[in-house]
Coordinates of C-alpha atoms and ligand atoms in Angstrom, one line a residue:
Chain A
M1072 CA -4.7 -91.8 -38.8
Q1073 CA -2.4 -94.4 -40.3
T1074 CA 0.5 -95.3 -38.1
Q1075 CA 4.0 -95.8 -39.5
S1076 CA 4.1 -99.5 -38.6
S1077 CA 0.8 -100.3 -40.1
R1078 CA 1.9 -98.7 -43.3
W1079 CA 5.0 -100.9 -43.4
L1080 CA 2.9 -103.9 -42.7
G1081 CA 0.7 -102.9 -45.6
H1082 CA 3.7 -102.7 -47.9
G1083 CA 5.0 -106.1 -46.7
L1084 CA 1.6 -107.7 -47.3
Y1085 CA 1.4 -106.2 -50.7
L1086 CA 4.8 -107.7 -51.6
V1087 CA 3.8 -111.1 -50.4
I1088 CA 0.5 -111.0 -52.4
M1089 CA 2.4 -109.9 -55.5
A1090 CA 5.0 -112.6 -55.1
V1091 CA 2.2 -115.2 -54.8
L1092 CA 0.5 -113.9 -57.9
I1093 CA 3.7 -113.8 -60.0
S1094 CA 4.8 -117.2 -59.0
G1095 CA 1.3 -118.4 -59.7
V1096 CA 1.6 -117.1 -63.2
Y1097 CA 5.1 -118.6 -63.5
F1098 CA 4.0 -122.1 -62.4
A1099 CA 1.0 -121.9 -64.6
G1100 CA 3.4 -121.1 -67.4
Q1101 CA 5.5 -124.2 -66.5
K1102 CA 2.5 -126.5 -66.2
I1103 CA 1.0 -125.9 -69.6
D1104 CA 2.5 -127.7 -72.6
Y1105 CA 4.5 -124.7 -73.8
T1106 CA 8.2 -124.2 -74.2
W1107 CA 9.3 -120.7 -73.4
H1108 CA 11.7 -119.2 -75.9
W1109 CA 12.4 -115.8 -74.7
E1110 CA 15.7 -115.8 -76.7
R1111 CA 13.7 -116.1 -79.9
L1112 CA 12.1 -112.8 -79.2
W1113 CA 15.3 -110.8 -79.0
P1114 CA 16.1 -110.4 -82.7
Y1115 CA 12.7 -109.0 -83.2
V1116 CA 13.5 -106.2 -80.8
I1117 CA 17.1 -105.5 -81.6
N1118 CA 18.8 -107.5 -84.3
T1119 CA 22.5 -108.0 -83.6
E1120 CA 23.2 -110.5 -86.4
S1121 CA 25.6 -109.3 -89.0
Q1122 CA 24.0 -108.2 -92.2
D1123 CA 24.8 -109.5 -95.7
I1124 CA 25.9 -107.1 -98.3
V1125 CA 24.9 -108.4 -101.7
A1126 CA 26.1 -107.7 -105.2
V1127 CA 23.7 -105.7 -107.4
T1128 CA 25.0 -107.0 -110.7
D1129 CA 27.1 -109.7 -112.2
G1130 CA 30.8 -108.9 -112.3
T1131 CA 34.3 -109.3 -110.8
A1132 CA 35.3 -108.5 -107.3
V1133 CA 38.2 -106.1 -106.9
V1134 CA 40.0 -105.5 -103.6
D1135 CA 42.5 -102.7 -103.8
K1136 CA 45.5 -102.2 -101.5
S1137 CA 43.6 -100.1 -99.0
G1138 CA 41.2 -103.0 -98.6
R1139 CA 38.3 -101.3 -100.5
L1140 CA 36.0 -103.7 -102.2
S1141 CA 34.3 -103.0 -105.4
I1142 CA 32.5 -105.0 -108.0
Q1143 CA 33.4 -104.3 -111.6
P1144 CA 30.3 -105.1 -113.6
D1145 CA 30.6 -107.2 -116.8
Y1146 CA 29.0 -104.6 -118.9
G1147 CA 30.6 -101.2 -118.5
D1148 CA 28.3 -99.8 -115.7
D1149 CA 29.8 -97.9 -112.8
P1150 CA 31.3 -100.2 -110.2
Q1151 CA 29.5 -101.0 -107.0
I1152 CA 31.8 -99.7 -104.2
I1153 CA 31.6 -101.1 -100.7
D1154 CA 33.5 -98.8 -98.3
V1155 CA 32.2 -100.1 -95.0
Y1156 CA 32.2 -103.8 -94.1
D1157 CA 33.5 -106.0 -91.3
T1158 CA 34.2 -109.3 -93.0
L1159 CA 35.0 -110.0 -96.5
V1160 CA 33.3 -113.0 -98.2
S1161 CA 34.6 -112.7 -101.7
R1162 CA 38.2 -112.5 -102.7
D1163 CA 40.0 -110.3 -105.3
G1164 CA 39.2 -111.5 -108.8
D1165 CA 36.2 -113.7 -107.8
L1166 CA 33.5 -114.0 -110.3
I1167 CA 30.3 -112.6 -108.8
F1168 CA 26.7 -113.1 -109.7
Q1169 CA 23.9 -110.7 -108.9
G1170 CA 22.6 -111.5 -105.3
D1171 CA 25.8 -113.1 -104.1
T1172 CA 26.9 -112.2 -100.6
I1173 CA 30.2 -110.3 -101.0
A1174 CA 30.8 -109.0 -97.5
R1175 CA 29.2 -108.8 -94.0
I1176 CA 28.7 -105.9 -91.7
D1177 CA 28.4 -106.3 -88.0
G1178 CA 26.3 -104.0 -85.7
W1179 CA 22.7 -103.9 -85.0
R1180 CA 19.4 -102.6 -86.2
F1181 CA 16.0 -102.3 -84.7
G1182 CA 13.7 -105.2 -85.1
P1183 CA 10.0 -105.0 -85.9
I1184 CA 8.9 -104.7 -82.3
A1185 CA 11.2 -101.7 -81.7
E1186 CA 10.1 -100.1 -84.9
G1187 CA 6.4 -100.7 -83.9
L1188 CA 7.1 -99.2 -80.6
W1189 CA 8.5 -96.1 -82.3
V1190 CA 5.5 -95.9 -84.6
T1191 CA 3.2 -96.1 -81.5
I1192 CA 5.2 -93.4 -79.7
K1193 CA 5.2 -91.2 -82.8
I1194 CA 1.5 -91.5 -83.6
S1195 CA 0.5 -91.0 -80.0
F1196 CA 2.7 -87.9 -79.6
I1197 CA 1.6 -86.2 -82.8
S1198 CA -2.0 -87.0 -82.0
L1199 CA -1.6 -85.7 -78.5
I1200 CA -0.5 -82.3 -79.8
F1201 CA -3.4 -82.0 -82.2
A1202 CA -5.8 -83.4 -79.6
V1203 CA -4.7 -80.6 -77.2
L1204 CA -5.1 -78.0 -79.9
L1205 CA -8.6 -79.2 -80.8
G1206 CA -9.5 -79.7 -77.2
V1207 CA -8.5 -76.2 -76.1
M1208 CA -10.2 -74.7 -79.1
F1209 CA -13.5 -76.5 -78.6
G1210 CA -13.3 -76.2 -74.8
L1211 CA -13.1 -72.5 -75.2
M1212 CA -16.0 -72.6 -77.6
R1213 CA -18.0 -74.5 -75.0
V1214 CA -17.8 -71.6 -72.6
A1215 CA -17.9 -68.8 -75.2
H1216 CA -20.7 -66.2 -75.1
G1217 CA -22.0 -66.8 -78.6
Q1218 CA -24.6 -69.5 -78.8
V1219 CA -23.4 -70.6 -82.3
W1220 CA -20.0 -71.5 -80.8
R1221 CA -21.5 -73.4 -77.9
N1222 CA -23.7 -75.4 -80.2
L1223 CA -20.9 -76.2 -82.6
A1224 CA -18.7 -77.4 -79.8
M1225 CA -21.4 -79.4 -78.2
T1226 CA -22.2 -81.2 -81.5
Y1227 CA -18.5 -82.1 -82.0
V1228 CA -18.2 -83.5 -78.5
E1229 CA -21.5 -85.5 -78.6
V1230 CA -20.9 -86.9 -82.1
I1231 CA -17.4 -88.1 -81.3
R1232 CA -18.1 -89.4 -77.8
G1233 CA -21.2 -91.2 -79.1
T1234 CA -19.5 -93.3 -81.7
P1235 CA -16.8 -96.0 -81.3
L1236 CA -13.2 -95.1 -82.2
L1237 CA -12.9 -98.1 -84.4
V1238 CA -15.7 -96.9 -86.6
Q1239 CA -14.3 -93.4 -86.6
I1240 CA -10.9 -94.8 -87.8
F1241 CA -12.6 -96.6 -90.7
I1242 CA -14.6 -93.5 -91.6
V1243 CA -11.6 -91.2 -91.5
Y1244 CA -9.5 -93.6 -93.5
F1245 CA -12.0 -94.8 -96.1
F1246 CA -14.1 -91.7 -96.5
I1247 CA -12.2 -88.6 -95.5
G1248 CA -9.0 -90.2 -96.4
T1249 CA -10.3 -90.8 -100.0
V1250 CA -11.7 -87.4 -100.3
F1251 CA -8.5 -85.6 -99.2
D1252 CA -6.1 -88.3 -100.4
L1253 CA -4.6 -89.0 -96.9
D1254 CA -2.0 -91.7 -96.3
R1255 CA -2.6 -94.3 -93.6
F1256 CA -0.5 -92.5 -91.0
T1257 CA -2.1 -89.1 -91.5
A1258 CA -5.6 -90.8 -91.3
G1259 CA -4.6 -92.5 -88.1
V1260 CA -3.3 -89.3 -86.5
A1261 CA -6.5 -87.5 -87.7
A1262 CA -8.8 -90.1 -86.2
L1263 CA -7.0 -90.3 -82.9
S1264 CA -6.7 -86.5 -82.5
I1265 CA -10.3 -85.9 -83.3
F1266 CA -11.4 -88.6 -80.9
T1267 CA -9.2 -87.6 -78.0
G1268 CA -9.8 -83.9 -78.8
A1269 CA -13.5 -84.3 -77.8
Y1270 CA -12.6 -85.7 -74.4
V1271 CA -9.9 -83.0 -73.9
A1272 CA -12.5 -80.3 -74.8
E1273 CA -14.8 -81.6 -72.0
I1274 CA -11.8 -81.6 -69.6
V1275 CA -10.8 -78.1 -70.6
R1276 CA -14.4 -76.9 -70.2
A1277 CA -14.7 -78.4 -66.8
G1278 CA -11.3 -76.8 -65.9
I1279 CA -12.4 -73.4 -67.0
Q1280 CA -15.7 -73.6 -65.2
S1281 CA -14.0 -74.7 -62.0
V1282 CA -12.2 -71.4 -61.8
P1283 CA -14.4 -69.1 -59.6
V1284 CA -16.3 -66.4 -61.4
G1285 CA -14.6 -63.8 -59.2
Q1286 CA -11.4 -64.4 -61.1
M1287 CA -12.9 -63.3 -64.4
E1288 CA -14.6 -60.3 -62.7
A1289 CA -11.3 -59.2 -61.1
A1290 CA -9.5 -59.5 -64.4
R1291 CA -12.2 -57.6 -66.3
S1292 CA -12.4 -54.9 -63.7
L1293 CA -8.7 -54.3 -64.2
G1294 CA -9.4 -53.5 -67.8
M1295 CA -8.3 -56.8 -69.4
N1296 CA -10.4 -57.9 -72.3
Y1297 CA -11.9 -61.4 -72.5
V1298 CA -9.0 -62.9 -74.4
Q1299 CA -6.4 -61.4 -72.0
A1300 CA -8.4 -62.5 -68.9
M1301 CA -8.6 -66.0 -70.4
A1302 CA -5.0 -66.2 -71.3
Y1303 CA -3.4 -64.7 -68.2
V1304 CA -5.9 -65.4 -65.4
I1305 CA -8.3 -68.2 -66.2
M1306 CA -6.4 -70.7 -68.3
P1307 CA -3.3 -70.9 -66.1
Q1308 CA -5.5 -71.9 -63.2
A1309 CA -7.7 -74.1 -65.4
I1310 CA -4.7 -76.0 -66.8
K1311 CA -3.4 -76.9 -63.3
R1312 CA -6.8 -78.4 -62.5
T1313 CA -7.0 -80.3 -65.7
L1314 CA -3.7 -82.0 -65.5
P1315 CA -4.8 -85.1 -63.6
P1316 CA -7.7 -85.9 -65.9
L1317 CA -5.6 -84.9 -68.9
A1318 CA -3.0 -87.4 -67.9
G1319 CA -5.6 -90.1 -67.8
Q1320 CA -6.8 -89.1 -71.3
F1321 CA -3.3 -89.1 -72.7
I1322 CA -2.7 -92.6 -71.4
N1323 CA -6.0 -93.7 -73.0
L1324 CA -4.7 -92.1 -76.3
I1325 CA -1.6 -94.3 -76.2
K1326 CA -3.6 -97.4 -75.6
D1327 CA -6.3 -96.4 -78.2
S1328 CA -3.5 -96.0 -80.7
S1329 CA -3.4 -99.8 -80.9
L1330 CA -6.6 -99.6 -82.9
V1331 CA -4.9 -98.0 -85.9
S1332 CA -3.4 -101.4 -86.7
V1333 CA -6.8 -102.1 -88.4
I1334 CA -5.8 -99.7 -91.2
S1335 CA -2.4 -101.5 -91.6
I1336 CA -0.3 -99.1 -89.7
T1337 CA 2.5 -101.2 -88.2
D1338 CA 2.4 -99.9 -84.7
L1339 CA 3.4 -101.9 -81.6
T1340 CA 0.3 -104.1 -81.6
K1341 CA 0.5 -104.9 -85.3
A1342 CA 4.2 -105.6 -85.0
G1343 CA 3.3 -108.0 -82.2
R1344 CA 0.8 -109.8 -84.4
E1345 CA 3.3 -110.1 -87.2
V1346 CA 6.1 -111.3 -84.9
V1347 CA 3.9 -113.9 -83.4
S1348 CA 3.4 -115.6 -86.7
G1349 CA 7.2 -115.5 -87.5
S1350 CA 8.6 -116.4 -84.1
F1351 CA 6.2 -119.0 -82.8
A1352 CA 6.4 -117.4 -79.4
P1353 CA 3.0 -115.8 -78.9
F1354 CA 3.1 -115.6 -75.1
E1355 CA 6.5 -114.0 -75.0
V1356 CA 5.5 -111.5 -77.7
W1357 CA 2.3 -110.4 -76.0
F1358 CA 3.9 -110.1 -72.6
T1359 CA 6.6 -108.0 -74.1
V1360 CA 4.2 -105.8 -76.0
A1361 CA 2.1 -105.3 -72.8
I1362 CA 5.2 -104.3 -70.9
L1363 CA 6.3 -101.9 -73.6
Y1364 CA 2.9 -100.2 -73.5
L1365 CA 3.3 -100.0 -69.7
V1366 CA 6.7 -98.3 -70.0
V1367 CA 5.4 -95.7 -72.4
T1368 CA 2.2 -94.9 -70.3
G1369 CA 4.2 -95.0 -67.1
G1370 CA 6.8 -92.6 -68.5
L1371 CA 4.0 -90.2 -69.5
S1372 CA 2.4 -90.4 -66.1
L1373 CA 5.7 -89.6 -64.4
L1374 CA 6.3 -86.6 -66.7
I1375 CA 2.8 -85.2 -65.9
Q1376 CA 3.3 -85.8 -62.2
R1377 CA 6.5 -83.7 -62.2
L1378 CA 4.7 -81.0 -64.2
E1379 CA 2.0 -80.9 -61.6
K1380 CA 4.5 -80.6 -58.8
R1381 CA 6.1 -77.6 -60.5
L1382 CA 2.8 -75.9 -61.1
S1383 CA 1.8 -76.4 -57.4
A1384 CA 4.3 -73.8 -56.3
S1385 CA 1.4 -71.4 -55.5
D1386 CA -0.6 -73.7 -53.3
Chain B
M820 CA -26.2 -32.7 -70.2
I821 CA -26.4 -29.4 -71.9
E822 CA -26.4 -27.4 -68.7
Q823 CA -23.4 -29.3 -67.5
A824 CA -21.3 -28.4 -70.5
K825 CA -21.0 -24.8 -69.0
V826 CA -19.5 -26.2 -65.8
P827 CA -15.8 -26.7 -66.0
P828 CA -15.0 -30.5 -66.2
S829 CA -13.2 -30.5 -62.9
L830 CA -16.4 -29.5 -61.1
Q831 CA -18.6 -32.0 -63.0
P832 CA -19.4 -35.2 -61.2
L833 CA -16.9 -38.0 -62.0
I834 CA -19.6 -40.6 -61.7
H835 CA -23.2 -39.7 -62.7
A836 CA -25.8 -42.4 -62.6
S837 CA -29.3 -41.4 -63.4
K838 CA -32.5 -43.5 -63.2
V839 CA -30.6 -46.8 -63.4
N840 CA -32.8 -49.8 -63.5
K841 CA -31.6 -53.4 -63.5
V842 CA -33.9 -56.4 -64.1
F843 CA -32.2 -59.8 -64.0
P844 CA -33.1 -62.4 -66.6
N845 CA -35.0 -64.2 -63.8
G846 CA -37.2 -61.2 -63.4
C847 CA -35.6 -59.9 -60.2
H848 CA -35.9 -56.1 -60.3
A849 CA -32.7 -55.3 -58.4
L850 CA -32.3 -51.6 -59.1
K851 CA -35.3 -49.2 -59.3
D852 CA -34.5 -45.7 -60.7
V853 CA -31.3 -45.3 -58.7
S854 CA -29.6 -41.9 -59.3
L855 CA -26.3 -40.9 -57.7
E856 CA -23.6 -38.2 -58.3
V857 CA -20.1 -38.5 -57.1
L858 CA -17.8 -35.6 -57.4
R859 CA -14.0 -35.9 -57.8
G860 CA -12.3 -36.7 -54.6
Q861 CA -15.5 -37.6 -52.8
V862 CA -16.1 -40.7 -50.7
V863 CA -19.7 -42.1 -50.9
V864 CA -20.6 -44.9 -48.5
I865 CA -23.6 -47.1 -49.4
I866 CA -25.3 -49.1 -46.6
G867 CA -28.4 -51.2 -46.6
P868 CA -29.7 -54.6 -45.8
S869 CA -28.5 -57.7 -47.6
G870 CA -30.2 -58.1 -51.0
S871 CA -31.0 -54.4 -51.3
G872 CA -29.0 -54.1 -54.6
K873 CA -25.8 -52.5 -53.2
S874 CA -23.5 -54.9 -55.0
T875 CA -25.5 -54.8 -58.2
F876 CA -25.4 -51.0 -58.2
L877 CA -21.7 -50.9 -57.6
R878 CA -21.1 -53.4 -60.4
T879 CA -23.1 -51.4 -62.9
L880 CA -20.7 -48.5 -62.3
N881 CA -18.0 -50.4 -64.2
Q882 CA -20.4 -52.3 -66.3
L883 CA -19.6 -55.7 -64.8
E884 CA -23.4 -55.7 -64.8
P885 CA -25.1 -54.2 -67.8
I886 CA -28.1 -52.1 -66.9
T887 CA -31.7 -52.4 -68.2
S888 CA -32.4 -48.7 -68.5
G889 CA -31.0 -45.4 -67.3
Q890 CA -27.7 -43.8 -67.9
I891 CA -24.2 -43.9 -66.3
V892 CA -21.7 -41.3 -67.2
L893 CA -18.2 -41.6 -66.0
D894 CA -15.9 -38.6 -66.5
Q895 CA -18.1 -37.5 -69.4
V896 CA -18.0 -40.9 -71.1
D897 CA -21.4 -42.5 -71.4
L898 CA -21.0 -46.1 -70.4
T899 CA -24.4 -47.0 -71.7
D900 CA -23.5 -45.9 -75.2
K901 CA -22.9 -48.9 -77.5
H902 CA -19.8 -47.2 -79.0
T903 CA -18.0 -46.9 -75.7
D904 CA -15.1 -49.3 -75.3
I905 CA -15.9 -50.8 -72.0
N906 CA -12.4 -52.1 -71.4
I907 CA -11.0 -48.5 -71.4
V908 CA -13.7 -47.5 -68.9
R909 CA -12.9 -50.5 -66.7
K910 CA -9.2 -49.8 -66.4
E911 CA -10.1 -46.3 -65.1
V912 CA -12.4 -47.6 -62.3
G913 CA -10.9 -50.1 -59.9
M914 CA -12.9 -52.6 -58.0
V915 CA -12.2 -54.3 -54.7
F916 CA -14.2 -57.4 -53.8
Q917 CA -15.5 -58.9 -50.6
S918 CA -13.7 -62.1 -51.5
F919 CA -10.4 -60.4 -52.6
N920 CA -10.3 -62.4 -55.9
L921 CA -6.5 -62.3 -56.0
F922 CA -5.0 -64.4 -58.8
P923 CA -3.8 -67.5 -56.9
H924 CA -1.2 -68.4 -59.5
K925 CA 0.7 -65.1 -59.0
T926 CA 2.7 -63.7 -56.1
A927 CA 1.6 -60.5 -54.4
L928 CA 3.9 -58.7 -56.7
G929 CA 2.8 -60.6 -59.8
N930 CA -0.9 -59.8 -58.9
V931 CA -0.1 -56.1 -58.9
M932 CA 2.1 -56.2 -62.0
L933 CA -0.1 -58.2 -64.3
A934 CA -2.7 -55.7 -65.5
P935 CA -0.2 -52.7 -65.9
M936 CA 1.9 -54.9 -68.1
K937 CA -0.8 -56.5 -70.2
V938 CA -3.3 -53.6 -70.4
L939 CA -1.1 -50.5 -70.1
K940 CA 1.8 -52.2 -71.9
Q941 CA 4.2 -51.1 -69.2
S942 CA 7.7 -52.7 -69.3
K943 CA 8.4 -55.3 -66.6
A944 CA 10.8 -53.0 -64.8
E945 CA 8.4 -50.1 -64.8
A946 CA 5.5 -52.3 -63.6
Q947 CA 7.7 -53.8 -60.9
K948 CA 8.8 -50.4 -59.6
T949 CA 5.2 -49.2 -59.3
A950 CA 4.1 -52.5 -57.8
E951 CA 6.8 -52.4 -55.2
S952 CA 6.0 -48.9 -54.1
L953 CA 2.3 -49.6 -53.9
L954 CA 2.8 -52.8 -51.8
Q955 CA 5.0 -50.7 -49.6
R956 CA 2.3 -48.2 -49.3
V957 CA -0.2 -50.8 -48.1
G958 CA 2.3 -52.1 -45.6
L959 CA 3.3 -55.3 -47.4
A960 CA 6.9 -54.6 -48.4
D961 CA 8.0 -57.9 -46.8
R962 CA 5.3 -60.0 -48.4
M963 CA 5.8 -59.2 -52.1
D964 CA 7.0 -62.7 -53.1
N965 CA 4.3 -64.6 -51.2
Y966 CA 1.5 -66.3 -53.0
P967 CA -2.1 -65.4 -51.9
S968 CA -2.5 -68.8 -50.2
R969 CA 0.3 -67.7 -47.8
L970 CA -1.3 -64.4 -46.9
S971 CA -3.9 -63.6 -44.3
G972 CA -7.3 -62.2 -45.4
G973 CA -6.3 -58.6 -44.4
Q974 CA -3.0 -58.9 -46.3
Q975 CA -4.8 -60.3 -49.4
Q976 CA -7.3 -57.5 -49.3
R977 CA -4.4 -54.9 -49.1
V978 CA -2.8 -56.6 -52.1
A979 CA -6.1 -56.4 -54.0
I980 CA -6.2 -52.6 -53.2
A981 CA -2.6 -52.2 -54.4
R982 CA -3.5 -54.2 -57.6
S983 CA -6.4 -51.8 -58.3
L984 CA -4.2 -48.7 -57.6
A985 CA -1.6 -49.9 -60.1
M986 CA -4.0 -49.1 -62.9
K987 CA -4.0 -45.5 -61.7
P988 CA -7.8 -45.4 -61.6
K989 CA -10.0 -42.3 -61.5
A990 CA -12.2 -44.0 -58.9
L991 CA -12.3 -47.0 -56.7
L992 CA -15.3 -49.2 -55.9
F993 CA -15.3 -51.3 -52.8
D994 CA -17.9 -54.0 -52.3
E995 CA -17.9 -54.9 -48.6
P996 CA -14.1 -55.0 -48.5
T997 CA -13.9 -56.1 -44.8
S998 CA -16.9 -58.4 -44.5
A999 CA -14.9 -61.6 -45.2
L1000 CA -12.2 -60.6 -42.7
D1001 CA -11.6 -61.8 -39.1
P1002 CA -12.3 -58.8 -36.8
E1003 CA -8.7 -58.2 -35.9
M1004 CA -7.9 -57.6 -39.6
V1005 CA -10.6 -55.1 -40.4
G1006 CA -8.6 -52.2 -39.0
E1007 CA -5.6 -52.6 -41.2
V1008 CA -7.7 -52.6 -44.4
L1009 CA -9.8 -49.6 -43.2
D1010 CA -6.6 -47.7 -42.4
V1011 CA -5.4 -48.2 -46.0
M1012 CA -8.8 -47.0 -47.3
K1013 CA -8.8 -44.0 -45.0
G1014 CA -5.3 -43.1 -46.3
L1015 CA -6.6 -43.3 -49.9
A1016 CA -9.6 -41.1 -49.0
H1017 CA -7.4 -38.5 -47.4
G1018 CA -5.1 -38.6 -50.5
G1019 CA -8.1 -37.5 -52.6
M1020 CA -9.2 -40.7 -54.2
T1021 CA -12.7 -40.8 -55.4
M1022 CA -14.4 -43.8 -53.7
V1023 CA -17.8 -45.6 -53.6
V1024 CA -17.8 -48.0 -50.7
V1025 CA -20.4 -50.5 -49.8
T1026 CA -19.8 -51.4 -46.1
H1027 CA -21.4 -52.1 -42.7
E1028 CA -18.6 -50.2 -40.9
M1029 CA -20.6 -47.3 -39.6
G1030 CA -17.4 -45.8 -38.0
F1031 CA -15.8 -45.6 -41.3
A1032 CA -18.8 -43.9 -42.8
R1033 CA -18.9 -41.4 -40.1
E1034 CA -15.2 -40.6 -40.3
V1035 CA -14.4 -40.4 -44.0
A1036 CA -17.7 -40.3 -46.0
D1037 CA -18.7 -37.1 -47.7
R1038 CA -22.1 -38.6 -48.2
V1039 CA -23.9 -41.7 -47.0
V1040 CA -26.5 -43.5 -49.0
F1041 CA -29.1 -45.9 -47.7
M1042 CA -30.5 -48.5 -50.1
E1043 CA -33.4 -50.9 -49.6
D1044 CA -35.3 -53.1 -52.0
G1045 CA -33.4 -51.8 -55.0
E1046 CA -34.3 -48.2 -54.2
L1047 CA -32.0 -45.4 -53.1
V1048 CA -34.0 -44.3 -50.0
L1049 CA -31.8 -41.6 -48.5
E1050 CA -28.7 -39.7 -49.3
E1051 CA -27.2 -37.3 -46.7
T1052 CA -24.0 -36.0 -45.1
P1053 CA -22.9 -38.4 -42.3
E1054 CA -24.0 -36.1 -39.5
R1055 CA -27.5 -35.6 -40.9
F1056 CA -27.6 -39.3 -42.0
F1057 CA -27.0 -40.8 -38.6
H1058 CA -29.4 -38.3 -37.0
S1059 CA -32.1 -38.9 -39.5
D1060 CA -35.4 -40.1 -38.3
H1061 CA -36.3 -41.7 -41.6
P1062 CA -38.4 -44.8 -40.5
R1063 CA -36.9 -47.3 -42.9
L1064 CA -33.4 -46.2 -42.0
Q1065 CA -34.2 -46.3 -38.3
R1066 CA -35.5 -49.9 -38.7
F1067 CA -32.3 -50.9 -40.5
L1068 CA -29.9 -49.2 -38.0
G1069 CA -31.9 -50.7 -35.2
Q1070 CA -31.1 -54.2 -36.6
V1071 CA -27.4 -53.7 -37.2
L1072 CA -26.3 -51.5 -34.2
Ligands
ADP163 N1 -27.0 -62.7 -61.2 C1 -28.2 -62.5 -60.6 N2 -29.3 -63.1 -61.1 C2 -30.5 -62.9 -60.5 N3 -30.7 -62.2 -59.4 C3 -29.6 -61.6 -58.9 C4 -28.3 -61.7 -59.4 N4 -27.4 -61.0 -58.6 C5 -28.2 -60.5 -57.7 N5 -29.5 -60.8 -57.8 C6 -30.6 -60.3 -56.9 O1 -30.6 -59.0 -56.9 C7 -30.9 -58.5 -55.6 C8 -29.8 -57.6 -55.1 O2 -28.6 -58.3 -54.9 P1 -27.3 -57.6 -54.4 O3 -27.0 -56.5 -55.3 O4 -26.2 -58.7 -54.4 O5 -27.6 -57.1 -52.9 P2 -26.6 -56.7 -51.8 O6 -25.3 -56.5 -52.3 O7 -27.2 -55.4 -51.3 O8 -26.7 -57.7 -50.7 C9 -31.1 -59.7 -54.7 O9 -32.5 -59.9 -54.6 C10 -30.4 -60.8 -55.5 O10 -31.1 -62.0 -55.3
MG164 MG1 -23.5 -57.5 -51.8

């Protein structure tokens, strides 16, 4: 129905509207009494400042011919040897006190925002794997023949979907975490996996039930048992149908992972909060955090789209 | 059963259903005391109005539908016995469906190879060899790598037949195999089925194709309201003056 030209017109109009919106945000940013300091943010992402190497004891600096620096302690301990450094601050024979800067090393390290991002990716990824395992297991139970299995799976799904994630995180951390002696990270992963697993179970159930009954009958009449029919005939078709809703659920998982900051896991969100108080650049920080979440969720979206394309070979 | 033990196994019926009753959970009494014997190599055609229980009966023969009472013996194995491993029975009885039910995520070749590899534990090479020769036999040598979505109805049904044959079944059950096909494709599927019949395959076929019944059936069965009304050789069947059969034939012919 849509003509080529009207589509280009649509794209053009979209660009104009976006430009207006973005410049609106920009001018609003200029108008308020706020000085933007994007450069302040950078060290919190990647820190390129040279790092100090400090003496661990009182002693005397020794620089040998090959340029190797060591601190000979006053009282007969083993010397502190510094093989790798970029600039020397102390000279041969200097008296050194504990905590003195004796050399500097260039290079870079990740700041708290990058580290928070890594924690977010890690916790989301591990939770995703467990959520899929839980989801497939309970999804299969939902369509099993035994009433016990169906009831158990239904209870899990209803209980988890009927309570807020934040409350579940507290329960897992303070109650289950105490009983089983879990650390924060494990508790966070457990809460996120159990929460997302319930939604994945529903998606898996719907996917299995969307495969026509004739498929199961054909597989069974060829002599396959229930497990074989599920594994080779039903699930491959169900998975293809569940990919779009699963993608949505995984994106939710990444966003929901921001809630684990309430049990003091320094994920991207918590890192953002900490950096705001250190950098005095709240707007810059929160914009950056939002964009980083977008990059992760967008990347995942793209990945699943490619997988979908590959699986659609038989359409 | 005791009298039968004296008869050599090759002469005993391959399929022996006696007084089969099926009542669905919703109370529908779909089969009423249906009894049927099919000897090795015989072709039995079942006709009857829609809703008369033809599909249900066919499905009880490989236990896709458990029965309420009665007995079904297949090659001396009692299917209704709790101790019978139903998966072993099913791989010995193939079933071809009205809606083909090919596996959409597998190519024609993949459809035929799957069960031999997973159930009979054939090697991939072995399964592929059999599959290729079967697809050739049903006239699809040039379509092996196509997915079902790229095949016509007639081609899909022929793949489905090849898929059943790959399990080397003792008998094949057909549930209206040509009813979902465009008229011009009915012939190609019937030709394959005629070839199987002449090759000595034991077949139970639910169909509305009277020509097929006349030409290849050893016996024709008429079902109505869950009852087996009449069972005759084709000649006598189509000349029968049974009033219920007359009424039905008057409607379809
Ligand atoms: N799963 C089922 N549950 C309840 N009733 C069924 C079911 N399958 C078939 N029936 C009923 O059993 C009767 C026979 O159906 P069917 O064997 O499909 O007839 P046919 O194949 O001769 O058209 C019909 O009245 C149908 O409504
Ligand atoms: Mg039917």
